[in-house]
């Protein structure tokens, strides 16, 4: 009877544990914010500079029309690398000014995006204002193909991350070398960029909220070395960006699951307390190495393996077995 009751409990706890670990993967963040309703960008001007190491320095200047009082804006950075499924583009050194004065910036990383909240969210504004957003991203140059070592840049010069209609835009892009091939798309249409010696200029008209203008340029120089994720970006919220922390967590998970199984078969209160304390301490150590959802596996595996101790008659049965053996 105890065996028949334990199996559903094992399955139920294992499913709950699995959902807790994969929750960020099951609920990815939207790269287009919904919190900028009632805002129109009347003019978007961007200046991008890419050096030979593949580091992008960016400055976006927006003239925004706040149609109703609101506190602050939101800009979402899509971490996905358009050049590859296992690349990541986190923004660095994000700063913003409004009408020439420095503004607050609050960054929050979610599944697949970095959310930047701009301005004082306790002060409501209305009317027209000029925002200047500066940031950098390393590793934007990648090989053009499997057998092509030329540097290739795929960049959303007008990103979807503002989530507002844009009446017009103009982007200047400075590259480390003259591009050999340039393609540009604004939504579903083709745009015509102007190509200079080592630069590209893209101008567009009205774009809807969430509209994207993407530039694809292939250079004559070789691509610099780039770092890749060990797995697709959508798994990063659950597994992290390095391969060895999940390996450490997996070993600790197996160890605590084995300890829980042994204690469930031969319950000893003192040893139980020591193993639980050890699992908690080890969890605290790996907390700094891996995402919190993955770390849940360590105490979770111990809890699942120790289910018989929580069932009616579990501890008593194990104690009786010990006495008979003695």
Coordinates of C-alpha atoms in Angstrom, one line a residue:
X1 CA 0.0 0.0 0.0
X2 CA 2.8 2.4 0.9
X3 CA 4.5 1.7 -2.5
X4 CA 1.3 2.5 -4.5
X5 CA 0.9 5.8 -2.6
X6 CA 4.6 6.8 -3.0
X7 CA 4.7 6.6 -6.8
X8 CA 2.1 9.4 -7.5
X9 CA 3.8 11.5 -4.8
X10 CA 7.2 11.1 -6.5
X11 CA 5.7 12.0 -9.9
X12 CA 3.9 15.0 -8.6
X13 CA 6.9 16.5 -6.8
X14 CA 9.2 15.7 -9.8
X15 CA 6.8 17.6 -12.2
X16 CA 6.6 20.6 -9.8
X17 CA 10.4 20.7 -9.6
X18 CA 10.8 20.5 -13.3
X19 CA 8.3 23.3 -13.9
X20 CA 10.1 25.5 -11.3
X21 CA 13.4 25.0 -13.2
X22 CA 12.0 25.6 -16.7
X23 CA 9.6 28.4 -15.8
X24 CA 11.7 31.2 -17.4
X25 CA 12.1 29.1 -20.5
X26 CA 8.3 28.4 -20.7
X27 CA 7.6 32.2 -20.3
X28 CA 10.0 34.1 -22.5
X29 CA 9.9 37.9 -22.3
X30 CA 8.5 40.0 -25.2
X31 CA 11.1 42.1 -26.9
X32 CA 8.5 44.7 -27.7
X33 CA 7.3 46.6 -24.6
X34 CA 3.7 47.3 -24.0
X35 CA 4.3 50.1 -21.5
X36 CA 4.9 52.9 -24.0
X37 CA 1.4 53.3 -25.2
X38 CA 0.5 56.9 -26.0
X39 CA 4.1 57.7 -27.0
X40 CA 5.2 58.6 -30.5
X41 CA 8.8 59.0 -31.7
X42 CA 8.6 61.9 -34.2
X43 CA 12.3 61.6 -35.1
X44 CA 14.8 58.7 -34.4
X45 CA 18.5 59.4 -35.1
X46 CA 21.1 56.8 -34.3
X47 CA 24.9 56.8 -34.7
X48 CA 26.6 53.4 -34.5
X49 CA 30.4 52.8 -34.6
X50 CA 31.8 49.3 -34.9
X51 CA 35.6 48.8 -34.4
X52 CA 37.8 46.0 -35.7
X53 CA 37.3 43.9 -32.5
X54 CA 33.5 43.8 -33.1
X55 CA 32.5 46.2 -30.3
X56 CA 29.6 48.5 -31.1
X57 CA 29.3 52.0 -29.6
X58 CA 25.8 53.3 -30.0
X59 CA 23.9 56.6 -29.5
X60 CA 20.2 56.9 -30.1
X61 CA 18.6 60.4 -30.1
X62 CA 14.8 60.4 -30.0
X63 CA 12.4 63.2 -30.1
X64 CA 9.3 61.8 -28.4
X65 CA 5.8 63.2 -28.1
X66 CA 4.1 62.2 -24.9
X67 CA 0.4 62.5 -25.7
X68 CA -0.6 62.1 -22.1
X69 CA 1.1 62.4 -18.7
X70 CA 3.5 59.5 -18.0
X71 CA 6.4 58.7 -15.8
X72 CA 9.5 57.5 -17.7
X73 CA 10.0 55.3 -20.8
X74 CA 11.0 51.7 -21.4
X75 CA 13.5 50.4 -23.9
X76 CA 14.0 46.6 -24.4
X77 CA 17.3 45.2 -25.7
X78 CA 16.8 41.9 -27.5
X79 CA 19.7 39.7 -26.4
X80 CA 19.4 37.4 -29.5
X81 CA 22.2 37.7 -32.0
X82 CA 20.7 37.8 -35.5
X83 CA 23.9 36.2 -36.8
X84 CA 23.6 33.0 -34.9
X85 CA 21.3 31.0 -32.5
X86 CA 24.1 30.8 -29.9
X87 CA 25.2 34.3 -29.7
X88 CA 24.2 36.9 -27.1
X89 CA 24.3 40.7 -27.2
X90 CA 24.0 42.2 -23.7
X91 CA 24.2 46.0 -23.6
X92 CA 26.9 47.7 -21.4
X93 CA 27.3 51.1 -20.0
X94 CA 23.7 52.2 -20.6
X95 CA 23.2 55.9 -19.9
X96 CA 20.5 58.4 -20.9
X97 CA 19.8 62.1 -20.9
X98 CA 16.5 64.0 -21.3
X99 CA 16.6 67.5 -22.7
X100 CA 20.3 67.6 -21.9
X101 CA 20.0 66.5 -18.3
X102 CA 21.1 63.1 -17.0
X103 CA 18.3 60.7 -16.2
X104 CA 18.0 57.6 -14.1
X105 CA 18.4 54.1 -15.7
X106 CA 17.1 50.9 -14.1
X107 CA 18.1 47.7 -15.8
X108 CA 16.4 44.3 -15.4
X109 CA 17.4 41.1 -17.2
X110 CA 14.6 38.8 -18.1
X111 CA 14.3 35.7 -20.4
X112 CA 16.0 36.9 -23.6
X113 CA 15.8 40.6 -23.0
X114 CA 17.3 43.4 -20.9
X115 CA 14.6 45.9 -19.8
X116 CA 15.9 49.5 -19.4
X117 CA 13.5 51.9 -17.5
X118 CA 14.5 55.4 -18.3
X119 CA 13.7 58.4 -16.1
X120 CA 12.2 59.1 -12.7
X121 CA 9.1 56.9 -12.6
X122 CA 7.6 59.2 -9.9
X123 CA 7.7 62.3 -12.1
X124 CA 5.1 62.5 -14.8
X125 CA 5.9 64.3 -18.1
X126 CA 3.9 65.5 -21.1
X127 CA 4.6 67.1 -24.4
X128 CA 7.8 66.8 -26.5
X129 CA 11.2 65.8 -25.1
X130 CA 14.6 64.7 -26.5
X131 CA 16.1 61.6 -25.1
X132 CA 19.7 60.4 -25.9
X133 CA 20.5 56.8 -25.0
X134 CA 24.1 55.6 -25.2
X135 CA 25.3 52.0 -24.8
X136 CA 27.8 49.4 -26.2
X137 CA 27.7 45.8 -27.2
X138 CA 30.8 43.5 -27.8
X139 CA 31.0 40.8 -30.4
X140 CA 28.6 42.1 -33.1
X141 CA 30.9 40.9 -35.9
X142 CA 30.6 37.2 -36.8
X143 CA 31.8 35.0 -39.7
X144 CA 29.7 35.4 -42.9
X145 CA 29.2 31.7 -43.3
X146 CA 30.4 28.2 -42.4
X147 CA 33.2 28.4 -45.0
X148 CA 33.4 32.2 -45.2
X149 CA 35.6 34.0 -42.7
X150 CA 34.7 37.5 -43.7
X151 CA 33.1 39.7 -41.0
X152 CA 29.4 40.0 -41.1
X153 CA 27.2 42.5 -39.2
X154 CA 23.5 42.0 -38.7
X155 CA 22.0 44.9 -36.8
X156 CA 18.6 46.3 -36.0
X157 CA 19.4 49.9 -36.7
X158 CA 15.8 50.8 -35.8
X159 CA 15.0 48.3 -33.0
X160 CA 11.6 47.0 -31.9
X161 CA 12.6 47.6 -28.3
X162 CA 11.0 51.1 -28.1
X163 CA 7.5 49.7 -28.9
X164 CA 6.3 53.1 -30.3
X165 CA 5.4 54.4 -33.8
X166 CA 8.4 56.2 -35.4
X167 CA 7.5 58.9 -37.9
X168 CA 11.0 59.0 -39.5
X169 CA 14.5 57.6 -38.8
X170 CA 18.0 58.2 -39.9
X171 CA 20.9 56.0 -39.0
X172 CA 24.6 56.4 -39.7
X173 CA 26.9 53.4 -39.3
X174 CA 30.7 53.5 -39.3
X175 CA 32.5 50.2 -40.0
X176 CA 36.1 49.2 -39.7
X177 CA 36.2 48.5 -43.5
X178 CA 34.2 49.2 -46.6
X179 CA 31.3 46.8 -46.9
X180 CA 31.4 44.5 -49.9
X181 CA 27.7 43.7 -49.7
X182 CA 24.8 45.5 -47.9
X183 CA 21.2 44.6 -47.6
X184 CA 18.5 46.4 -45.7
X185 CA 14.9 45.6 -44.8
X186 CA 12.3 47.8 -43.1
X187 CA 9.5 45.4 -42.0
X188 CA 8.6 43.4 -45.0
X189 CA 9.9 45.9 -47.5
X190 CA 13.4 46.5 -48.9
X191 CA 15.2 49.8 -48.1
X192 CA 18.1 51.4 -50.0
X193 CA 21.0 52.4 -47.8
X194 CA 23.7 54.8 -49.0
X195 CA 27.2 53.3 -48.8
X196 CA 30.3 55.4 -48.4
X197 CA 34.0 54.4 -47.9
X198 CA 33.5 52.7 -44.6
X199 CA 30.1 53.8 -43.6
X200 CA 26.4 53.3 -44.3
X201 CA 23.5 55.6 -43.9
X202 CA 19.9 54.4 -43.7
X203 CA 16.8 56.7 -43.8
X204 CA 13.2 55.5 -43.5
X205 CA 9.8 56.9 -43.1
X206 CA 7.0 55.9 -40.8
X207 CA 7.3 52.6 -38.9
X208 CA 4.6 51.0 -36.8
X209 CA 5.1 50.2 -33.1
X210 CA 7.5 47.2 -32.9
X211 CA 8.7 47.8 -36.5
X212 CA 12.3 46.8 -37.2
X213 CA 14.8 48.1 -39.8
X214 CA 17.6 45.5 -40.1
X215 CA 20.9 46.0 -41.8
X216 CA 23.0 43.1 -43.1
X217 CA 26.6 44.0 -44.2
X218 CA 29.5 41.8 -45.2
X219 CA 33.0 43.3 -44.9
X220 CA 36.2 42.4 -46.7
X221 CA 38.2 41.8 -43.5
X222 CA 38.2 38.5 -41.5
X223 CA 35.8 38.2 -38.6
X224 CA 37.3 38.5 -35.1
X225 CA 37.0 35.6 -32.6
X226 CA 33.6 35.5 -31.0
X227 CA 32.3 33.6 -28.0
X228 CA 29.3 31.5 -28.3
X229 CA 26.8 30.1 -25.8
X230 CA 27.0 26.3 -25.1
X231 CA 23.3 26.1 -25.8
X232 CA 20.5 28.2 -27.4
X233 CA 19.7 31.6 -25.8
X234 CA 16.2 30.5 -24.8
X235 CA 17.8 28.0 -22.3
X236 CA 20.1 30.6 -20.7
X237 CA 17.5 31.7 -18.0
X238 CA 17.5 28.1 -16.7
X239 CA 21.0 26.9 -17.5
X240 CA 23.1 30.1 -17.4
X241 CA 25.8 31.2 -19.9
X242 CA 28.6 28.8 -18.9
X243 CA 28.7 25.0 -19.3
X244 CA 30.4 24.0 -15.9
X245 CA 27.9 25.4 -13.3
X246 CA 25.1 23.1 -14.6
X247 CA 27.6 20.2 -14.3
X248 CA 28.3 21.1 -10.7
X249 CA 24.6 21.4 -9.9
X250 CA 23.9 18.0 -11.6
X251 CA 26.6 16.3 -9.4
X252 CA 25.1 17.9 -6.3
X253 CA 21.6 16.9 -7.4
X254 CA 22.7 13.2 -7.8
X255 CA 24.4 13.3 -4.4
X256 CA 21.5 14.7 -2.5
X257 CA 19.0 12.4 -4.3
X258 CA 21.1 9.4 -3.3
X259 CA 21.3 10.7 0.3
X260 CA 17.5 11.2 0.4
X261 CA 17.0 7.7 -0.9
X262 CA 19.2 6.1 1.7
X263 CA 17.6 8.1 4.5
X264 CA 14.2 7.1 3.3
X265 CA 15.2 3.5 3.4
X266 CA 16.9 3.8 6.8
X267 CA 15.6 6.9 8.6
X268 CA 17.9 8.3 11.3
X269 CA 16.9 11.8 12.6
X270 CA 20.5 13.0 13.3
X271 CA 21.9 11.9 10.0
X272 CA 18.8 13.4 8.2
X273 CA 19.5 16.8 9.8
X274 CA 23.2 16.7 8.8
X275 CA 22.4 15.8 5.2
X276 CA 19.7 18.5 5.0
X277 CA 22.2 21.1 6.4
X278 CA 24.9 20.0 4.0
X279 CA 22.5 20.3 1.0
X280 CA 21.5 23.8 2.2
X281 CA 25.2 24.9 2.4
X282 CA 26.0 23.4 -1.0
X283 CA 23.0 25.2 -2.5
X284 CA 24.2 28.5 -1.1
X285 CA 27.6 27.9 -2.7
X286 CA 26.3 27.1 -6.2
X287 CA 23.8 29.9 -5.9
X288 CA 26.5 32.3 -7.2
X289 CA 27.4 30.0 -10.1
X290 CA 24.0 29.1 -11.7
X291 CA 20.5 30.5 -12.1
X292 CA 18.2 30.1 -9.1
X293 CA 15.9 27.9 -11.0
X294 CA 18.7 25.4 -11.7
X295 CA 19.9 25.5 -8.1
X296 CA 16.4 24.4 -6.9
X297 CA 17.3 21.0 -8.2
X298 CA 19.8 20.4 -5.3
X299 CA 17.3 20.5 -2.3
X300 CA 14.5 19.5 -4.6
X301 CA 16.1 16.2 -5.5
X302 CA 16.7 15.5 -1.8
X303 CA 13.0 16.3 -1.0
X304 CA 11.7 14.1 -3.8
X305 CA 13.9 11.2 -2.8
X306 CA 12.8 11.5 0.8
X307 CA 9.1 11.3 0.1
X308 CA 8.6 8.0 2.0
X309 CA 9.7 9.7 5.2
X310 CA 6.7 12.0 4.8
X311 CA 4.1 9.3 4.1
X312 CA 2.1 7.7 6.9
X313 CA 4.0 4.8 8.4
X314 CA 7.1 5.6 6.4
X315 CA 9.5 6.3 9.3
X316 CA 7.9 3.6 11.4
X317 CA 8.4 1.0 8.7
X318 CA 12.0 1.9 8.2
X319 CA 12.6 1.8 12.0
X320 CA 11.0 -1.6 12.3
X321 CA 13.2 -2.9 9.5
X322 CA 16.3 -1.7 11.3
X323 CA 15.3 -3.5 14.5
X324 CA 14.6 -6.8 12.7
X325 CA 17.9 -6.5 11.0
X326 CA 19.6 -5.8 14.3

